[in-house]
XYZ file of C-alpha atoms in Angstrom:
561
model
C 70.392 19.313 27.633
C 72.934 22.321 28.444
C 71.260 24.557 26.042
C 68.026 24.141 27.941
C 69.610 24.754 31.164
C 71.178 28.020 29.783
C 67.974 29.235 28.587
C 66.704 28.733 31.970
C 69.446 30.597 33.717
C 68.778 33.513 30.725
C 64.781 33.496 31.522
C 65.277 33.704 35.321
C 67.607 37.023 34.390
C 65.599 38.785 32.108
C 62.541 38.151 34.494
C 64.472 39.160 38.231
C 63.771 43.077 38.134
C 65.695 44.308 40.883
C 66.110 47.397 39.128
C 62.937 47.995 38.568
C 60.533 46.739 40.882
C 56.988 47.483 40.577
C 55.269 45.514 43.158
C 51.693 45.140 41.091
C 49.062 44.240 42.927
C 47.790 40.806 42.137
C 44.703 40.124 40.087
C 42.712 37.526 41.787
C 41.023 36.444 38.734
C 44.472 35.259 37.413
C 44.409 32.517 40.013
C 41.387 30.952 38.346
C 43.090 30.550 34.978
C 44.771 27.405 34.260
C 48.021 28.921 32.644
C 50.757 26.722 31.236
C 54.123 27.781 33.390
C 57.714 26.450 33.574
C 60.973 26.318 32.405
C 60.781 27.027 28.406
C 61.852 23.623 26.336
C 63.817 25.112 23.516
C 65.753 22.073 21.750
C 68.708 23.310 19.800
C 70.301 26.735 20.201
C 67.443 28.032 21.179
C 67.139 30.215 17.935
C 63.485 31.130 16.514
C 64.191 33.749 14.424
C 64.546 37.464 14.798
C 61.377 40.168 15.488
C 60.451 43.381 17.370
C 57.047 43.396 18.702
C 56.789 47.560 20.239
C 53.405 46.909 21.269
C 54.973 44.986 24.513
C 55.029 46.536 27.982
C 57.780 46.994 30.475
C 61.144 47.833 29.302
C 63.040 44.385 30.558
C 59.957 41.848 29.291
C 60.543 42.886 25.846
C 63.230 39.953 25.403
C 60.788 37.464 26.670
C 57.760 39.126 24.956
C 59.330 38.688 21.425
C 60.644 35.308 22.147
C 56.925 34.531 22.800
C 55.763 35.964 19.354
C 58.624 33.955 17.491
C 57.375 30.846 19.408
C 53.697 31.599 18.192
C 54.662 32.142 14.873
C 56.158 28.751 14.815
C 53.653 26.970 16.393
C 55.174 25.983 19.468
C 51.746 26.693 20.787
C 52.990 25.524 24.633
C 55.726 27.521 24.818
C 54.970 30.677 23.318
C 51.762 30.646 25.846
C 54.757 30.151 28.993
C 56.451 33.147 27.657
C 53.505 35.029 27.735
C 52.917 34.195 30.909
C 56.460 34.758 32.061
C 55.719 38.227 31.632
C 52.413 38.332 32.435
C 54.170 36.962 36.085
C 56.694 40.100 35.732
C 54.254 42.762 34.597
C 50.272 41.557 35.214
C 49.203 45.084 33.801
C 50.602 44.252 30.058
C 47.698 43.637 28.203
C 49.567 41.939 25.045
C 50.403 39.499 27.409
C 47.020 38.358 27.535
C 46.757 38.904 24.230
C 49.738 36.205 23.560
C 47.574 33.517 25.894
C 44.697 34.104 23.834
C 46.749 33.446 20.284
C 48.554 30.682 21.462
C 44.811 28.737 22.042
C 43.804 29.977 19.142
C 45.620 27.347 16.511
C 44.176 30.003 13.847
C 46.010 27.687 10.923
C 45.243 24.364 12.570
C 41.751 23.095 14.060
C 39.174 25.135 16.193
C 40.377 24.892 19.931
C 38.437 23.247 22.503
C 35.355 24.410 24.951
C 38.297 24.382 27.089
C 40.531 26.585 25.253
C 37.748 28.705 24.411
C 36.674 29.166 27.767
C 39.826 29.563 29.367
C 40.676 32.381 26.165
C 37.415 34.453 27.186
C 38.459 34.075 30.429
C 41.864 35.894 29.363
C 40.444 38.564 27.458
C 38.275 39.873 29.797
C 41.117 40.095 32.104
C 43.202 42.028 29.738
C 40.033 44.307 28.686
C 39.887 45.610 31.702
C 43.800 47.234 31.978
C 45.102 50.407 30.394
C 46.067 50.450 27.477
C 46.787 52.839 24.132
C 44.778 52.853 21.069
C 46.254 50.318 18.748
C 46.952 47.425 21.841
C 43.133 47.977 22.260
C 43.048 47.023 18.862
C 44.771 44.147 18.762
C 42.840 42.819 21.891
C 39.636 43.860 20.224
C 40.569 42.046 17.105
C 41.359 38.525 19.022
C 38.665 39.025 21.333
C 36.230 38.813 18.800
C 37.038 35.495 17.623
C 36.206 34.314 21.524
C 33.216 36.386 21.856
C 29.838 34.603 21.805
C 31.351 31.657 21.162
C 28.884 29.523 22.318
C 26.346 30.508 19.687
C 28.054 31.595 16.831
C 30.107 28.712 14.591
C 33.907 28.956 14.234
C 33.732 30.140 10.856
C 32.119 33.257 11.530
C 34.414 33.886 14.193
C 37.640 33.443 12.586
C 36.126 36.108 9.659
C 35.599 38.843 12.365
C 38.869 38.348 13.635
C 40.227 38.882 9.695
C 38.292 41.101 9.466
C 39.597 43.022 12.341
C 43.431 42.502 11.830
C 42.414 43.865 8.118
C 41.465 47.156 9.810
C 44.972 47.348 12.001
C 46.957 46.677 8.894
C 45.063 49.302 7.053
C 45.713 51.797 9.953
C 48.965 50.911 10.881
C 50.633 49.996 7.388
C 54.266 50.561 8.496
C 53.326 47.117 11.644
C 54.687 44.468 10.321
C 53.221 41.890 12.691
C 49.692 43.652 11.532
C 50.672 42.827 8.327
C 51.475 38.992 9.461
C 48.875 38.242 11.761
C 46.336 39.529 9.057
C 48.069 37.033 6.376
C 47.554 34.116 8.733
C 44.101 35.361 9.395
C 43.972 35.227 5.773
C 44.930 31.893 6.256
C 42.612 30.189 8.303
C 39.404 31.909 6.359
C 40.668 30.515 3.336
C 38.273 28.379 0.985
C 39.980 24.656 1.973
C 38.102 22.691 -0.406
C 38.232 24.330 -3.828
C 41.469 25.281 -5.547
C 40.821 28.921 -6.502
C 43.318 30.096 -3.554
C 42.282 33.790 -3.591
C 43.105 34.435 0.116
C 46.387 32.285 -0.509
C 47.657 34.607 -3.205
C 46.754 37.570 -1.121
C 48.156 36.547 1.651
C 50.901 35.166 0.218
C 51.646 38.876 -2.006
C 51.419 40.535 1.392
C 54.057 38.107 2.876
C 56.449 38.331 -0.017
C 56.796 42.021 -0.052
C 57.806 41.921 3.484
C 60.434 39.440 3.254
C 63.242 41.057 1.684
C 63.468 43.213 4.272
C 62.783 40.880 6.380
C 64.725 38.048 6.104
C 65.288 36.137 9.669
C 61.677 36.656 10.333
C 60.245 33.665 11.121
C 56.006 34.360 10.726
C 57.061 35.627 7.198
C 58.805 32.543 5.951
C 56.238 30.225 7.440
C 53.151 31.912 6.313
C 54.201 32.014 2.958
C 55.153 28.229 2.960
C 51.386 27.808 4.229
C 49.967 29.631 1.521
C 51.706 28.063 -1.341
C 50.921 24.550 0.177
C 48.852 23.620 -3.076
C 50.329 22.465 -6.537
C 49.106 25.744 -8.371
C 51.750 27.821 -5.997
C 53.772 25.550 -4.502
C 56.893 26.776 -7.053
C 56.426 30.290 -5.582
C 57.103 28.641 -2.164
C 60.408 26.950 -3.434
C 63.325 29.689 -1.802
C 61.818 30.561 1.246
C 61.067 26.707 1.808
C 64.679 26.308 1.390
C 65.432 29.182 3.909
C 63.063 28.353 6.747
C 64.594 25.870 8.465
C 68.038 28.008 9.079
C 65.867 30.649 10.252
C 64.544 28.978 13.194
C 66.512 25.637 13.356
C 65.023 24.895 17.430
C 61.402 24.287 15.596
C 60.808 20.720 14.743
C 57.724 22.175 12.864
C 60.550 25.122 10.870
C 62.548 21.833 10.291
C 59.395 20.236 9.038
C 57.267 23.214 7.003
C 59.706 23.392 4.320
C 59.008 19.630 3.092
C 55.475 20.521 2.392
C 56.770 22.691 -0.640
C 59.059 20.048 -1.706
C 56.579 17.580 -1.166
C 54.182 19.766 -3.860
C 56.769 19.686 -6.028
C 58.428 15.981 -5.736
C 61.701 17.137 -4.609
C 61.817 13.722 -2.589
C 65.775 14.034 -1.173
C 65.114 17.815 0.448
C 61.431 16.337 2.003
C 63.603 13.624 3.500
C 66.368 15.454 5.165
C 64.116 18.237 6.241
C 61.750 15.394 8.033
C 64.684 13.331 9.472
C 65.997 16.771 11.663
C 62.387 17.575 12.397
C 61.684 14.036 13.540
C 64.609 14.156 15.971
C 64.450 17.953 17.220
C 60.602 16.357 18.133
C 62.174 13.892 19.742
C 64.431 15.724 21.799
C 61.740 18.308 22.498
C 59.676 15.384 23.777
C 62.593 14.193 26.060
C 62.850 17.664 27.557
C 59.242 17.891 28.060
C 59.490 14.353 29.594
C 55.959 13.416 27.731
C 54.069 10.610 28.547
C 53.232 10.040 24.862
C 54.772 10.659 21.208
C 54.913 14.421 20.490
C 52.722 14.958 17.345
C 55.479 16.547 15.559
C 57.498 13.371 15.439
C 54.226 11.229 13.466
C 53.465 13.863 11.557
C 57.251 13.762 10.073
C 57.101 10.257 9.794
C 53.576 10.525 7.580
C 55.779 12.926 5.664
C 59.084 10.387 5.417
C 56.872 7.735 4.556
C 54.946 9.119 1.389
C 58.885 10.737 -0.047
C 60.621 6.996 0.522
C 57.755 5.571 -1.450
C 58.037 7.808 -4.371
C 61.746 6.809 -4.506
C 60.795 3.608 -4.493
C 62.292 2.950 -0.783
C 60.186 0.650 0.803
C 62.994 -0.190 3.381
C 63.561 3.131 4.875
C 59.650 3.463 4.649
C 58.853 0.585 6.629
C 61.832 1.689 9.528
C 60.280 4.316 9.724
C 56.659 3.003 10.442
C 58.132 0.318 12.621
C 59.493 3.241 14.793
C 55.536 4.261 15.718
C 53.097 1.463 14.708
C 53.554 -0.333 18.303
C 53.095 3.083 20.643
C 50.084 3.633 22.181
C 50.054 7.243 23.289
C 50.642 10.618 22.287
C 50.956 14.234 23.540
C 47.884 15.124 22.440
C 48.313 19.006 21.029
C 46.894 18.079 17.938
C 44.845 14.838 17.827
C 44.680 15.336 13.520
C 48.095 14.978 13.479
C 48.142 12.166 15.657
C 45.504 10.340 14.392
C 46.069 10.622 10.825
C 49.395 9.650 10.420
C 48.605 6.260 12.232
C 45.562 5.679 10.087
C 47.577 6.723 6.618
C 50.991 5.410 6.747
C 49.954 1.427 7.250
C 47.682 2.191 4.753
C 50.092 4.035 2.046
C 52.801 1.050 2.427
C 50.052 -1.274 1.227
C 48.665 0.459 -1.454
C 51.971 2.666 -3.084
C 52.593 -1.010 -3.506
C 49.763 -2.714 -4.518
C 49.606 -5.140 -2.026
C 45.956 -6.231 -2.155
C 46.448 -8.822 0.839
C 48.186 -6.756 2.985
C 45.534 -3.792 2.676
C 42.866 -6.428 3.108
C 44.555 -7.275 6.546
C 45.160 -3.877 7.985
C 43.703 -3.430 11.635
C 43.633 -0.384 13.120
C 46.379 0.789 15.697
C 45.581 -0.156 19.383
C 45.702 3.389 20.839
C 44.534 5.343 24.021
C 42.357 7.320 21.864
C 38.631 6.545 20.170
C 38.972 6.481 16.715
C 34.468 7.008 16.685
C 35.795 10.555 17.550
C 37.870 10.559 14.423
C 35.675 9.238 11.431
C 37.611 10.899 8.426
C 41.012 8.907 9.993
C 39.158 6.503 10.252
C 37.570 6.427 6.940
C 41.879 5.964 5.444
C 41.858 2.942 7.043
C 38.522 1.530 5.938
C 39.048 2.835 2.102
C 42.365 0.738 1.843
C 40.681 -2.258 3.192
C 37.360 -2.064 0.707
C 40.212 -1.549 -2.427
C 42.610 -4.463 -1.266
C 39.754 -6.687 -0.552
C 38.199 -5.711 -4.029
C 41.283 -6.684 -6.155
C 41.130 -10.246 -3.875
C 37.719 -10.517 -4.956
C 36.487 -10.637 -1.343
C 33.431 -8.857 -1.816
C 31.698 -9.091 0.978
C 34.097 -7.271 2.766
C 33.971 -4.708 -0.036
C 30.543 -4.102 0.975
C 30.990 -4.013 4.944
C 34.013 -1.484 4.559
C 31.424 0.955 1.848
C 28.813 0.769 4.307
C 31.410 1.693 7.103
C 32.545 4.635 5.205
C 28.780 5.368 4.831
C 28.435 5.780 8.585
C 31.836 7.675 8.638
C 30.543 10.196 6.276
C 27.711 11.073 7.485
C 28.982 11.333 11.214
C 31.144 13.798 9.394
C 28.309 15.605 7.979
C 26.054 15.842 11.363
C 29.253 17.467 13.046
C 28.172 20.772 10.590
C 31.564 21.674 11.036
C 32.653 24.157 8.217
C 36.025 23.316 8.996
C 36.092 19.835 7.988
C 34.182 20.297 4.641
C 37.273 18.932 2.904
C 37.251 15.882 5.244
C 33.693 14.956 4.072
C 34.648 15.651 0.043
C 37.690 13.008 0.877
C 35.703 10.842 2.531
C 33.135 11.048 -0.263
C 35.535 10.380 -2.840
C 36.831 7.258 -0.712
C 32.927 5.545 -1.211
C 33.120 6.125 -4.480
C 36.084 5.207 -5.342
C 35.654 1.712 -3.506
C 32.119 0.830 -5.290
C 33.912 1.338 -8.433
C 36.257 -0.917 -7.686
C 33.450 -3.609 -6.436
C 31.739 -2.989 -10.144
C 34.565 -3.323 -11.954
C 35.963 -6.730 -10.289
C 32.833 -7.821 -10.200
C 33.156 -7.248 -13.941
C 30.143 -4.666 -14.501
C 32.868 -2.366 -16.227
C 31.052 -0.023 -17.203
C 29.872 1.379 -14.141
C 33.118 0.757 -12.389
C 34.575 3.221 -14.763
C 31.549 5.446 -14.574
C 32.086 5.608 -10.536
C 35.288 5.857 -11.414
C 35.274 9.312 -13.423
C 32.640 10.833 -10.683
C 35.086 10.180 -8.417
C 37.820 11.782 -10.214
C 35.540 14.797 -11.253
C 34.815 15.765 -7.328
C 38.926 15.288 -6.741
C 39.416 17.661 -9.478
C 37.457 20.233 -7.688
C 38.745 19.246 -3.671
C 42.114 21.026 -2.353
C 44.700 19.138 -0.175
C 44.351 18.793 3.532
C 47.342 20.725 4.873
C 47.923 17.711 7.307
C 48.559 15.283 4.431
C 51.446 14.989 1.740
C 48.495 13.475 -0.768
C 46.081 10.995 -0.631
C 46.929 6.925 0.012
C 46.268 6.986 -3.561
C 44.837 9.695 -6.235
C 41.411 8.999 -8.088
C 42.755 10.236 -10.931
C 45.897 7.581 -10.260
C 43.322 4.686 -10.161
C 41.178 5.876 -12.835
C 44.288 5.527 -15.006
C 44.907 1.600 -13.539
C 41.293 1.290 -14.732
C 41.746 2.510 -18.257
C 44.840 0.394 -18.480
C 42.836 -2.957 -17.901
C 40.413 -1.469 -20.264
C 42.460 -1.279 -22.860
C 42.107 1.942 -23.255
C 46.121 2.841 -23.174
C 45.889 6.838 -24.678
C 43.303 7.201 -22.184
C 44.771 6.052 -19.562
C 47.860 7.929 -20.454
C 46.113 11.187 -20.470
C 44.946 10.363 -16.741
C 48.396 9.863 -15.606
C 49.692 12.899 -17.333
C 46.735 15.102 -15.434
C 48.062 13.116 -12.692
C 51.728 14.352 -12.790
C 50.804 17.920 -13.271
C 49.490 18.274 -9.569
C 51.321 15.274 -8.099
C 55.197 15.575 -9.990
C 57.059 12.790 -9.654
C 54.922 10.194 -7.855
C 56.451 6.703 -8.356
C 52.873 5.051 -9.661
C 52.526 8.181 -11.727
C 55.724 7.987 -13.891
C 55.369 4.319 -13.681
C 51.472 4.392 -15.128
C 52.579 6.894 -17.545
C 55.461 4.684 -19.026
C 53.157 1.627 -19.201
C 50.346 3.389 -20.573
C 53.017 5.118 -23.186
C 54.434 2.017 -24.303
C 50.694 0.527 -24.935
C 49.812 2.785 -27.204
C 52.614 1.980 -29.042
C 54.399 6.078 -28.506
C 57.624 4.562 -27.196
C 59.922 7.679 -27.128
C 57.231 8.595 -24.399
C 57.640 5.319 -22.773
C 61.382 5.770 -22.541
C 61.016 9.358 -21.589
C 58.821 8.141 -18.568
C 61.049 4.553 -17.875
C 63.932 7.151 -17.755
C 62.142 9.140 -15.205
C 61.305 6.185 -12.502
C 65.284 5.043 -12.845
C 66.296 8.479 -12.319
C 63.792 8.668 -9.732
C 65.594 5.564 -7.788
C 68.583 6.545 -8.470
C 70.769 5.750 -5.573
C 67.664 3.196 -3.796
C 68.519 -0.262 -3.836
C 65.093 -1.092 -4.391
C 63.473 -4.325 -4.804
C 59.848 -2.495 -6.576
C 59.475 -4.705 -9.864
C 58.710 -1.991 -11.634
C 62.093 -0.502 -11.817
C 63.193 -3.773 -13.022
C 61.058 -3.696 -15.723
C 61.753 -0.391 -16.669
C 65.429 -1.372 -16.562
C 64.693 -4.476 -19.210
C 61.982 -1.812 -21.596
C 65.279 0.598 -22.059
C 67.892 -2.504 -22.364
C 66.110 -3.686 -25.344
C 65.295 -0.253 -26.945
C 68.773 0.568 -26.994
C-alpha cells in the first residue's frame, strides 16, 4: 500500500505548522466526543476529485479541509469525518470543521443515523456554535444544526426539510457558492418523495446540478448528485454522460467506481454495469484491507447485488453464481450501512433462483447465518420469504405458501409500527410481495380468476411505487409475473402488452425480452417474435450460456429463416 503510506507522509506535512503556530487552547468538551482519527485509507491514487471550499479556516488546513468535502461528497463517510478532524486537531477554533463531523453522520442520501450519531452530532454543533465565526459559516452551521436539533421529539422527516429548507436560503443568498448550490441539491435529495414516481425534487435538483457542471467538470458532488437524481427509469437517460464520467473523476471511491452502474443499470447497458462493479468491488476490497476490517466492507456486497442482477440479464449464470459464492459463506460485515449489508445477502440467493425459475431451489433458500438479527431487518427479510412462498407455489407446496404469506404479514406490519417515513417504500414492496404470493397460491391452486385479480392489484400499486436506491430492481417485477400469468391464460396479446410495459421501465431484462418473444409468437405477430428472439441472442452475445431459452430462441429464428 505505498500510495497509502505517501498520503500519510503528505497529511503529517500539511498538518505540522511550524510556521505558524497558534498554540489554541484546548476545548475540554472535545475530549468527550468520540471522533474517528487516524491515518486516512485512500485506495488508489488517492484522487477524489477537484473543489475549493473558502469557507475553511487557517491558511495551511485548506488542503485537508477540501480533501474532507471531496470525501463527503463521495460518501466515504469515515474518512471525510478524519479529515475533519485532522483539522479540527490543527485549528480547534474552525467552526466548518465541526460542521464536516456533523455532515459526515448525517448520511443525508442514505438512512437516518443512529441515537448515537445523533447524539454525538448535537454534541458537535454546540461545540462549534459557540466559536467565532462570519455571517455565512453561521449559516451553514445553522442550516445543519437544525436537522440535529430536537431530535428526540421531532421525526427525521421534518428534520431533513428544515435543513433544505435552510441550505435553500444560503443558495438564494450566496448564488455565486457552489457547494450552497450542491449541498442544497442533495438536500433536495433526501426530501424527495421515494415512493411515487413524479420526481419533482429530482428534476430540480438535478437542473441545478447540470448547470454547474460544465464549468465544473472534475467536481465530484456534481457528478454524483446528478447520478442520484436520475436513478429512476423516467431520467435515467439524462444521467447517461456524467455516469460515464464519474468514475475517472474520483477513481479512489469504490462507491464513484460503483454510482455510475446505477444509470446503466436503468437503462440495461449490462457490459458498462459490469466493469464499473468489478473495479468498485476490488477498490472495496483493498479499502477493506487497509482498514484491516473485521468484516466485509458494505461497498464490496452492494457491488456484488449489482454484478449479480447485470450477469443475469445476459444470461450469465456462471459469473453470477462466482460471484455469490465469493459472499454467501461470510458472516460479518463492517457495518456502515446495515441496508446495504443486509439486502444484498437476502436478494442475490434469491434473484439466482427466480431470474431462473427454479421453483425448488427458491423453495429451499435459508437465510444467511450472519452476526446480525435479521427481526431488525423485516423488509430484507421479507426478499427472502417472497421467493420462498412463489417457488413453493409453482411446487404446489401450499402449505408453505401459506406460512411464508403469513410471515410477510408479520414483516409488514413490523414495518408499519416503526412509523418511519423513510421506509414508506419498504412497506409498498413488502406489500406488493403478499400480494403477489396469494396470487400465485390462487392461481396454482387453480382459482384463476382471483390469482389474476391479485395479480393486477399487485401490479397497479408497482405502477405507482419508485425504486429503492439500494436495489438494481426487484427479484422479479409484478408486472413481469403478471405477464407469466397471462401467458398460461392464454391470453398471449395480453400478456404481450404486460411485457412491453415491462421493458419500458426495465430495458433489456432477460425474462422481459424473453416473455415478450413468447408472448409475440403466440399471438401469431411473428416479425415481433423475431424482433424480440433477436434481442435475447444479441443480448448473450458473447455468454456461453446454458439458459434454455436462448436455445430456443436460436431454433424459432433457424426455422423462420
Amino acid at each position: 500500500m505505498n500510495s497509502l503510506k505517501l498520503f500519510a507522509l503528505v497529511f503529517g506535512l500539511l498538518l505540522c505548522f511550524n510556521c505558524k503556530n497558534k498554540n489554541p487552547k484546548p476545548n475540554s468538551a472535545l475530549a468527550s466526543i468520540d471522533f474517528l482519527r487516524g491515518d486516512l485509507l485512500l485506495c488508489g491514487d488517492g484522487q477524489f476529485g477537484e473543489l475549493k471550499f473558502s469557507l475553511s479556516c487557517d491558511y495551511e488546513t485548506r488542503e485537508t479541509f477540501d480533501l474532507a468535502v471531496a470525501l463527503l461528497h463521495s460518501f466515504q463517510y469515515n474518512e471525510s469525518e478524519k479529515a475533519f478532524v485532522k483539522v479540527i486537531d490543527a485549528d480547534p477554533n474552525c467552526p466548518m470543521a465541526y460542521w464536516g463531523v456533523a455532515m459526515s453522520i448525517y448520511h443525508a442520501a442514505w438512512f437516518p443515523p443512529s441515537e448515537e450519531d445523533l447524539i454525538k452530532g448535537s454534541a458537535v454543533l454546540k461545540i462549534a456554535k459557540a466559536l467565532s465565526m462570519d455571517d455565512k459559516q453561521r449559516d451553514y452551521i445553522n442550516a445543519i444544526d437544525a436537522f440535529y436539533t430536537d431530535w428526540k421529539t421531532i421525526d427525521h422527516k421534518t428534520r431533513a426539510k428544515r435543513f433544505e429548507d435552510k441550505m435553500e436560503a444560503i443558495h438564494l443568498k450566496h448564488p455565486e457558492d457552489i457547494e450552497a448550490a450542491i449541498f442544497y441539491s442533495l438536500a433536495l435529495f433526501s426530501t424527495r418523495d421515494r415512493v411515487g414516481k413524479d420526481y419533482i425534487n429530482e428534476r430540480k435538483a438535478g437542473k441545478i446540478l447540470e448547470g454547474l457542471f460544465a464549468e465544473n467538470p472534475n467536481h465530484p458532488g456534481i457528478a454524483h448528485y446528478i447520478i442520484h437524481n436520475y436513478d429512476n427509469p423516467t431520467l435515467a437517460q439524462k444521467g447517461l454522460e456524467t455516469a460515464r464520467r464519474y468514475a475517472s473523476i474520483a477513481p479512489s471511491s469504490a462507491h464513484a467506481q460503483h454510482m455510475p452502474s446505477h444509470i446503466f443499470t436503468r437503462l440495461g447497458i449490462w457490459e458498462e454495469s459490469i466493469n464499473s462493479n468489478l473495479q468498485s468491488t476490488e477498490s472495496a476490497r483493498c479499502y477493506a484491507e487497509a482498514a484491516a476490517l473485521s468484516g466485509s466492507y458494505f461497498e464490496e456486497l452492494h457491488g456484488i447485488d449489482y454484478l449479480v442482477y447485470a450477469y443475469l440479464q445476459n444470461g450469465d449464470n456462471k459469473n453470477a453464481e462466482e460471484q455469490y459464492n465469493l459472499i454467501k459463506q461470510r458472516r460479518t460485515f463492517h457495518p456502515t450501512m446495515l441496508t446495504a449489508i443486509t439486502y444484498p445477502l437476502a436478494a442475490i440467493p434469491a434473484r439466482l433462483a427466480l431470474e431462473n425459475k427454479d421453483w425448488e431451489r427458491a423453495t429451499n433458500l435459508e437465510l444467511q447465518d450472519i452476526e446480525l438479527d435479521w427481526n431488525k431487518f423485516p423488509w430484507q427479510e421479507a426478499i427472502h420469504h417472497f421467493a420462498v412462498a412463489l417457488g413453493a407455489a409453482n411446487t404446489k407446496d401450499f402449505n408453505t405458501v401459506e406460512k411464508k404469506i403469513e410471515i410477510l404479514k408479520t414483516l409488514y406490519q413490523n414495518l408499519i409500527a416503526q412509523n418511519d417515513k423513510t421506509k414508506a417504500i419498504q412497506v409498498k414492496q413488502v406489500k406488493i410481495q403478499i400480494i403477489t404470493a396469494q396470487a400465485w397460491l390462487s392461481f396454482r391452486g387453480n382459482d384463476l380468476e382471483n390469482g389474476l385479480k391479485l395479480m393486477q392489484e399487485a401490479v397497479d400499486i408497482e405502477r405507482k411505487t419508485s425504486k429503492h436506491p439500494v436495489t438494481p430492481g426487484d427479484v422479479l417485477p409484478a408486472i413481469e409475473l403478471l405477464g407469466d400469468m397471462l401467458l398460461e391464460l392464454n391470453k398471449p396479446e395480453e400478456a404481450l402488452a404486460a411485457f412491453e410495459e415491462n421493458l419500458k421501465d426495465r430495458p433489456n431484462r432477460f425474462n422481459g425480452i424473453y416473455g415478450a418473444a413468447i408472448a409475440s409468437k403466440q399471438s401469431g405477430n411473428i416479425d415481433k417474435a423475431t424482433l424480440y428472439f433477436n434481442q435475447l441472442i444479441e443480448l448473450t452475445n458473447g455468454i456461453n450460456s446454458e439458459r434454455l431459452e436462448i436455445k430456443e430462441a436460436k431454433i424459432f429464428l433457424e426455422q423462420a429463416i
